[in-house]
Coordinates of C-alpha atoms in Angstrom, one line a residue:
M1 CA 125.1 98.8 82.7
D2 CA 128.5 96.4 82.8
I3 CA 130.9 97.7 79.7
P4 CA 131.2 94.1 77.0
T5 CA 134.2 92.8 77.4
G6 CA 136.6 93.7 75.2
L7 CA 136.1 97.0 74.6
E8 CA 138.9 99.3 76.2
T9 CA 138.4 102.4 77.7
T10 CA 139.5 105.1 79.2
S11 CA 139.9 106.5 82.9
N12 CA 137.1 109.2 82.2
F13 CA 134.4 107.3 80.0
N14 CA 132.1 109.4 79.6
K15 CA 130.0 107.5 76.9
V16 CA 126.6 106.0 77.7
C17 CA 124.8 102.5 74.9
R18 CA 122.3 103.3 72.9
L19 CA 119.1 101.5 72.9
R20 CA 118.9 100.0 69.3
K21 CA 116.2 97.5 70.2
S22 CA 114.5 96.9 73.5
L23 CA 115.3 94.0 75.2
Y24 CA 113.0 92.0 77.4
G25 CA 113.9 93.0 81.1
L26 CA 114.9 96.1 80.4
K27 CA 113.0 99.1 82.9
Q28 CA 112.1 100.9 78.6
S29 CA 110.3 97.6 77.3
P30 CA 106.9 98.3 78.3
R31 CA 106.9 101.3 77.2
A32 CA 108.4 100.6 74.0
W33 CA 106.1 97.7 73.3
F34 CA 102.8 99.8 75.0
E35 CA 103.9 102.0 72.4
R36 CA 104.1 100.2 69.8
F37 CA 100.6 98.6 70.3
T38 CA 98.6 102.0 71.2
K39 CA 100.8 102.8 67.3
V40 CA 98.8 99.8 65.5
V41 CA 95.8 99.8 67.6
K42 CA 94.9 103.5 67.1
G43 CA 95.6 102.7 63.3
Y44 CA 92.9 100.6 63.2
G45 CA 90.7 103.5 64.1
F46 CA 90.4 103.3 68.1
V47 CA 90.7 105.5 70.0
Q48 CA 92.9 105.9 74.1
C49 CA 90.6 106.5 76.9
Q50 CA 91.8 108.9 78.4
S51 CA 90.1 107.7 82.4
D52 CA 92.4 104.6 82.2
H53 CA 95.2 104.9 79.0
T54 CA 95.3 100.9 78.8
L55 CA 91.4 101.1 78.0
F56 CA 91.1 101.5 73.8
V57 CA 87.4 101.6 72.4
K58 CA 85.5 102.4 69.1
H59 CA 82.5 102.8 68.0
F60 CA 80.2 102.0 65.3
P61 CA 77.8 104.1 63.2
E62 CA 75.4 100.9 64.8
G63 CA 75.9 101.9 67.6
K64 CA 78.2 99.3 68.4
L65 CA 81.5 99.1 70.5
A66 CA 84.7 97.0 70.5
I67 CA 87.1 97.6 73.4
I68 CA 90.7 96.3 74.4
I69 CA 92.0 96.4 77.7
V70 CA 95.8 95.8 77.8
Y71 CA 98.4 94.6 81.3
V72 CA 101.5 94.2 79.6
D73 CA 101.5 91.8 77.0
D74 CA 98.2 90.2 78.4
I75 CA 95.0 92.1 76.4
I76 CA 90.8 91.4 76.7
L77 CA 89.0 91.8 73.5
T78 CA 85.2 92.8 74.7
G79 CA 82.1 94.5 72.5
D80 CA 78.5 93.6 71.6
H81 CA 80.3 93.4 67.1
E82 CA 81.3 90.6 67.1
E83 CA 82.9 89.8 63.3
K84 CA 84.6 93.4 64.5
I85 CA 85.9 91.6 66.9
D86 CA 87.2 88.5 64.5
L87 CA 88.0 90.9 62.4
L88 CA 91.3 93.3 65.0
K89 CA 92.2 89.7 65.8
K90 CA 93.2 89.0 62.1
L91 CA 94.9 92.3 61.9
L92 CA 96.6 91.8 65.5
T93 CA 98.4 88.7 64.6
K94 CA 99.9 90.2 61.6
E95 CA 101.4 92.4 63.1
F96 CA 101.5 90.6 66.8
E97 CA 102.7 86.6 68.2
I98 CA 99.3 86.3 69.4
K99 CA 97.1 83.2 70.9
D100 CA 94.1 83.6 71.4
L101 CA 92.8 81.3 74.5
G102 CA 89.1 81.7 73.3
N103 CA 86.3 83.1 75.9
L104 CA 88.0 84.8 79.0
K105 CA 87.9 82.3 81.3
Y106 CA 91.1 83.2 84.2
F107 CA 93.5 86.4 83.4
L108 CA 96.1 87.2 85.2
G109 CA 95.4 84.8 87.8
M110 CA 91.4 86.0 88.7
E111 CA 89.1 83.1 87.6
I112 CA 86.5 83.9 85.3
A113 CA 83.3 82.5 85.6
R114 CA 79.9 83.2 83.4
S115 CA 76.1 82.0 83.5
K116 CA 72.9 83.4 82.6
K117 CA 72.1 85.9 86.1
G118 CA 75.8 87.3 85.6
I119 CA 79.4 87.2 85.9
A120 CA 81.4 85.5 89.7
I121 CA 85.3 86.4 89.5
S122 CA 87.6 85.0 91.4
Q123 CA 91.1 84.1 92.8
R124 CA 90.4 80.1 95.0
K125 CA 93.4 79.5 92.7
Y126 CA 95.5 81.8 93.8
V127 CA 94.6 81.8 97.4
L128 CA 95.1 77.6 97.8
D129 CA 98.1 78.3 95.8
L130 CA 99.3 80.7 98.9
L131 CA 98.2 78.2 101.6
N132 CA 100.1 75.3 100.1
E133 CA 103.2 77.8 100.1
T134 CA 102.8 79.3 103.5
G135 CA 101.8 75.5 105.4
M136 CA 98.4 77.1 106.3
L137 CA 96.0 74.1 104.0
G138 CA 95.7 72.8 107.8
C139 CA 95.0 75.4 109.1
K140 CA 92.0 76.1 112.0
P141 CA 90.0 79.1 109.4
A142 CA 88.9 82.1 111.1
E143 CA 85.2 83.6 110.7
T144 CA 86.8 86.7 110.1
P145 CA 90.0 88.7 109.3
M146 CA 90.6 90.6 111.4
D147 CA 90.6 90.2 115.5
T148 CA 88.1 93.3 116.8
T149 CA 90.2 93.6 120.5
V150 CA 94.1 93.7 117.3
K151 CA 95.3 97.2 117.8
L152 CA 98.6 96.8 116.6
E153 CA 101.3 99.7 116.9
E154 CA 105.3 99.8 115.3
S155 CA 106.9 98.5 118.4
D156 CA 104.9 97.4 120.5
G157 CA 107.4 95.3 122.2
S158 CA 107.0 91.8 120.6
A159 CA 110.6 90.0 118.7
P160 CA 111.1 91.2 115.3
V161 CA 110.1 88.6 112.3
D162 CA 112.0 88.3 108.8
K163 CA 111.7 91.5 107.2
G164 CA 111.6 89.6 103.3
R165 CA 108.9 86.6 104.1
Y166 CA 106.4 89.2 105.7
Q167 CA 106.8 91.2 103.0
R168 CA 105.7 88.6 100.0
L169 CA 103.9 87.4 101.8
V170 CA 102.2 90.9 102.1
G171 CA 102.5 91.9 98.7
K172 CA 100.8 88.9 97.7
L173 CA 97.8 89.7 100.3
I174 CA 97.5 93.2 98.4
Y175 CA 96.9 91.1 94.9
L176 CA 94.9 89.3 96.3
S177 CA 92.6 91.9 97.9
H178 CA 92.0 92.8 94.0
T179 CA 88.9 91.0 94.4
R180 CA 88.2 90.2 98.1
P181 CA 87.0 94.2 99.6
D182 CA 86.2 91.6 102.5
I183 CA 90.8 92.0 103.4
G184 CA 90.8 95.6 101.9
F185 CA 90.9 96.9 105.9
S186 CA 92.9 94.0 106.6
V187 CA 95.9 94.2 103.8
S188 CA 95.8 98.0 104.7
V189 CA 97.0 97.8 108.4
V190 CA 99.4 95.0 107.7
S191 CA 100.6 97.0 105.3
Q192 CA 101.4 100.2 107.0
F193 CA 104.6 97.7 109.3
M194 CA 106.3 96.5 106.0
N195 CA 109.7 98.0 107.5
N196 CA 109.8 96.6 111.3
P197 CA 107.4 93.9 111.3
T198 CA 107.1 91.8 114.5
E199 CA 106.2 88.4 115.5
K200 CA 102.7 90.5 116.5
H201 CA 102.3 91.8 112.7
M202 CA 102.7 88.4 112.0
T203 CA 100.2 87.2 113.9
V204 CA 97.7 89.2 112.2
V205 CA 98.5 88.0 108.5
I206 CA 99.0 84.7 109.6
R207 CA 94.8 85.8 110.8
I208 CA 93.7 87.1 107.3
L209 CA 95.7 83.5 105.9
R210 CA 93.1 81.8 108.5
Y211 CA 90.4 82.9 107.3
L212 CA 91.1 82.6 103.0
K213 CA 91.9 79.5 104.0
M214 CA 87.1 79.2 105.2
T215 CA 86.2 81.4 102.1
P216 CA 88.9 80.2 99.1
G217 CA 86.8 80.5 96.6
K218 CA 85.1 83.7 97.4
G219 CA 85.1 86.7 95.3
L220 CA 82.5 89.7 93.5
F221 CA 79.7 89.4 91.1
F222 CA 78.0 91.1 88.8
Q223 CA 74.4 90.4 88.1
R224 CA 72.2 92.7 85.0
T225 CA 70.1 94.7 87.2
T226 CA 67.5 97.7 85.9
K227 CA 69.4 99.9 87.9
K228 CA 71.1 102.8 85.8
E229 CA 73.1 104.8 88.3
I230 CA 76.8 105.0 90.4
E231 CA 76.5 104.8 93.7
I232 CA 78.9 105.5 96.9
F233 CA 78.7 105.0 100.7
S234 CA 82.2 106.3 101.9
D235 CA 83.2 106.2 106.0
A236 CA 85.6 107.0 108.0
D237 CA 87.0 105.4 110.9
W238 CA 88.3 108.4 113.6
A239 CA 91.3 109.0 115.5
G240 CA 91.5 104.9 114.7
S241 CA 95.6 104.3 114.2
V242 CA 97.2 103.8 118.1
T243 CA 100.0 105.3 116.9
D244 CA 99.7 108.6 115.8
R245 CA 96.0 108.8 115.8
R246 CA 94.9 109.4 112.3
S247 CA 91.8 107.7 110.9
T248 CA 91.2 105.1 108.3
L249 CA 88.8 106.3 105.8
G250 CA 86.7 103.7 103.1
Y251 CA 85.2 104.0 99.9
C252 CA 83.4 101.7 97.5
S253 CA 81.5 102.5 94.5
F254 CA 78.7 100.8 92.8
V255 CA 77.7 101.2 88.4
W256 CA 74.5 100.1 88.2
G257 CA 74.4 98.2 90.9
N258 CA 77.2 96.5 91.4
L259 CA 80.8 96.8 93.4
V260 CA 83.3 97.9 91.1
T261 CA 86.1 100.0 93.3
W262 CA 86.5 100.5 96.4
R263 CA 89.6 101.7 98.4
S264 CA 90.7 101.1 102.7
K265 CA 93.2 103.5 103.7
K266 CA 94.9 105.6 106.3
Q267 CA 94.3 109.7 106.5
S268 CA 97.4 111.5 105.5
M269 CA 96.6 114.0 108.0
V270 CA 95.6 113.1 111.8
A271 CA 91.5 115.2 111.6
R272 CA 90.3 117.1 114.8
S273 CA 86.8 115.0 115.2
S274 CA 84.7 113.3 113.3
A275 CA 83.2 115.2 111.1
E276 CA 86.4 115.8 109.9
A277 CA 87.5 112.8 108.8
E278 CA 84.7 111.7 107.0
F279 CA 84.6 114.6 105.7
R280 CA 87.9 113.9 103.9
A281 CA 85.9 111.0 102.6
M282 CA 83.6 112.6 101.2
A283 CA 85.5 114.7 99.1
Q284 CA 87.9 111.1 97.5
G285 CA 84.4 108.8 97.0
I286 CA 83.3 112.1 95.1
C287 CA 86.8 112.6 93.0
E288 CA 86.4 108.2 92.0
G289 CA 82.7 109.0 91.5
I290 CA 83.5 112.2 88.7
W291 CA 86.4 110.1 87.9
L292 CA 84.1 106.5 86.8
N293 CA 81.1 109.1 84.9
R294 CA 83.8 110.5 83.0
L295 CA 84.6 106.3 82.2
L296 CA 81.2 105.9 81.5
E297 CA 81.0 108.8 79.4
E298 CA 83.9 107.1 77.0
L299 CA 82.4 103.9 76.7
R300 CA 78.7 105.7 75.7
V301 CA 76.7 103.7 78.8
P302 CA 73.8 105.9 79.6
L303 CA 73.5 107.0 83.3
K304 CA 71.1 108.6 85.8
H305 CA 72.6 111.9 87.8
P306 CA 72.8 112.3 89.9
M307 CA 75.6 110.0 90.9
V308 CA 74.9 110.1 95.2
L309 CA 77.2 110.0 97.8
Y310 CA 76.2 108.0 100.9
C311 CA 77.2 109.1 104.3
D312 CA 76.6 108.3 108.0
N313 CA 77.2 111.4 110.0
Q314 CA 74.7 114.1 109.4
A315 CA 77.7 116.9 110.7
A316 CA 79.6 116.4 107.4
I317 CA 76.6 116.2 105.8
S318 CA 74.9 119.8 106.7
I319 CA 78.6 121.7 106.3
A320 CA 78.6 119.9 102.7
K321 CA 75.2 121.2 102.5
N322 CA 75.5 124.9 104.0
P323 CA 77.5 126.5 102.3
V324 CA 77.8 129.2 105.4
H325 CA 81.8 129.5 106.1
H326 CA 82.4 128.8 110.7
D327 CA 84.9 127.7 112.1
R328 CA 84.0 123.9 112.0
T329 CA 85.6 124.3 108.2
K330 CA 88.2 126.4 108.3
H331 CA 90.8 123.2 107.7
V332 CA 89.0 121.4 105.1
E333 CA 88.2 125.2 103.2
I334 CA 89.2 123.2 99.5
D335 CA 87.3 120.1 99.9
R336 CA 84.4 122.0 101.5
H337 CA 84.4 123.7 98.5
F338 CA 85.1 120.9 95.9
I339 CA 82.1 119.6 97.5
K340 CA 79.3 122.3 97.6
E341 CA 80.5 122.9 94.2
K342 CA 79.3 119.1 92.8
I343 CA 76.3 119.4 94.6
E344 CA 75.2 122.9 92.9
E345 CA 75.7 121.3 89.6
G346 CA 73.9 118.7 90.3
V347 CA 76.5 116.6 89.9
F348 CA 76.3 114.7 92.8
K349 CA 74.0 114.3 96.2
V350 CA 74.5 113.5 99.2
S351 CA 72.1 111.4 101.2
Y352 CA 72.5 110.3 105.0
T353 CA 72.8 106.5 105.5
P354 CA 72.7 104.5 108.7
T355 CA 75.4 103.1 109.9
N356 CA 74.8 99.5 109.9
C357 CA 73.4 99.8 106.5
Q358 CA 77.0 101.4 106.2
T359 CA 78.3 99.2 103.2
A360 CA 81.7 101.4 103.6
D361 CA 82.2 100.5 107.2
I362 CA 83.7 96.9 106.6
L363 CA 86.7 98.7 104.8
T364 CA 87.7 101.2 108.0
K365 CA 87.9 98.9 110.9
A366 CA 87.5 95.8 111.5
L367 CA 83.9 93.5 112.2
A368 CA 82.2 91.3 114.7
R369 CA 81.4 87.9 112.6
V370 CA 77.4 88.9 112.5
N371 CA 78.5 92.7 111.0
F372 CA 81.2 91.7 108.8
E373 CA 78.8 88.8 107.3
D374 CA 76.2 91.3 106.5
L375 CA 78.1 93.7 104.9
T376 CA 79.6 90.8 102.8
E377 CA 76.9 90.3 101.6
K378 CA 76.0 94.0 100.8
L379 CA 78.9 94.7 98.3
G380 CA 77.9 91.4 96.3
M381 CA 80.3 89.0 97.4
I382 CA 79.7 85.1 96.9
N383 CA 80.5 82.0 96.9
I384 CA 80.3 80.2 93.6
Y385 CA 81.9 76.8 94.4
N386 CA 80.2 76.6 98.6
A387 CA 77.7 73.7 97.6
A388 CA 74.0 74.7 96.4

C-alpha cells in the first residue's frame, strides 16, 4: 500500500495502516463480510455446519428445516418451511442490502431447470460465451473431449504458445468442470502444463472446446429415487503419465442415486503395482464418503449403512478385506489400516464391479466414443436442450 500524499515520513518509517472499515477489493474484505454475515445468521438460530463452513442450517420442532448456502455475496435460501424462509428474507433485508431474485434459475454461471422428474444443472450460456470468445462457435465438433492415442509430456518438442491465453482457457474449463464431470479427466491433464504450454498442449485444449461445441447444454440431472444410500466408485489408471509414470485416480460419489461429487487427480507418488494405485484411490473415495456422511448427519437426512465402495481390482479388494500383513502392503500401511478400520466399523463395505461397469473409469483415462457415451449416461448427464 502506498503512503498517502502529504504524509511526511522519515527514512526509517515503520508504521502500518490500521483497517477501520473493510473496503471493496481488499483481501480482508471477504473475510470481514463473512464474519459479519455469520454473526447475523447465527443470531437468527442457524447453525454453521462443520463439514462445510459456508452452509448454515436451522431445524424446526415439526421436523422441517431451512438452509442457507453462501458464496461470497451470492446466497441460496432453501428448505421446506416457506413461512420461516420468508421471515428470514425480511430479517436479512434489515441487516444488509439484498435483492430477492425469486426461484433459483441462474447462479454463478450455472443454469438450473426444474420439472416433475427432477432438477437439471448446466452451464450452457457459459459454454457458448467461451466458444464465442475463442472464435470456436463455427468449429468442427468432436465426439469425445480427448483422443485416446494422445499422451502429453512437458517437453514434447513443439513450439511454445502464449502462456497467459493457455492459463485463462484452462482456468475457465476448470470452472466449467463443476457441472461437467465428462471433461474432468481431460481438464485435469491439460492443467498440469500451465507453466510451459506448447502447441501440442493447446491442441488438446482446442479438442475439449470442440467437444463442448457438440454438447453445450449437457449437464447433471438430479431425479427422485427410492434409494437412501451413498455409493462410491473408485478407479485408477496405473502409471498412465508418460512424464513421471504416476497413476491417475478418479472417484465419483452418488447420494440417493444422484452424482454429487467427483474427482480426477494424478497421484502424488509412483505406484509399484496396479493394486497399489487402486488401493490409494479406494482410500480417497472412502474419505469422500465419510465427509458426505458427516454433511448428511448435520442436515439430519436419513441414510442407509454401510456405504458401498465399488472397485474393479480384485487384488486391492482382497488387501482391504485381508488383515494379514505382507510385503505387498508395507508401503501403503496407513491406507490399509484406514480402510480396514472403516470396513470393520460397518461404515463401508467394498464390492467388486467389472471394468465395463466402472463409472469412475471416465475420470482416469481418455475413452473411445461408445464407452465414453455409456459412462456419461451412468453419471446421470443429460442435455435438456435436445429436442424430444
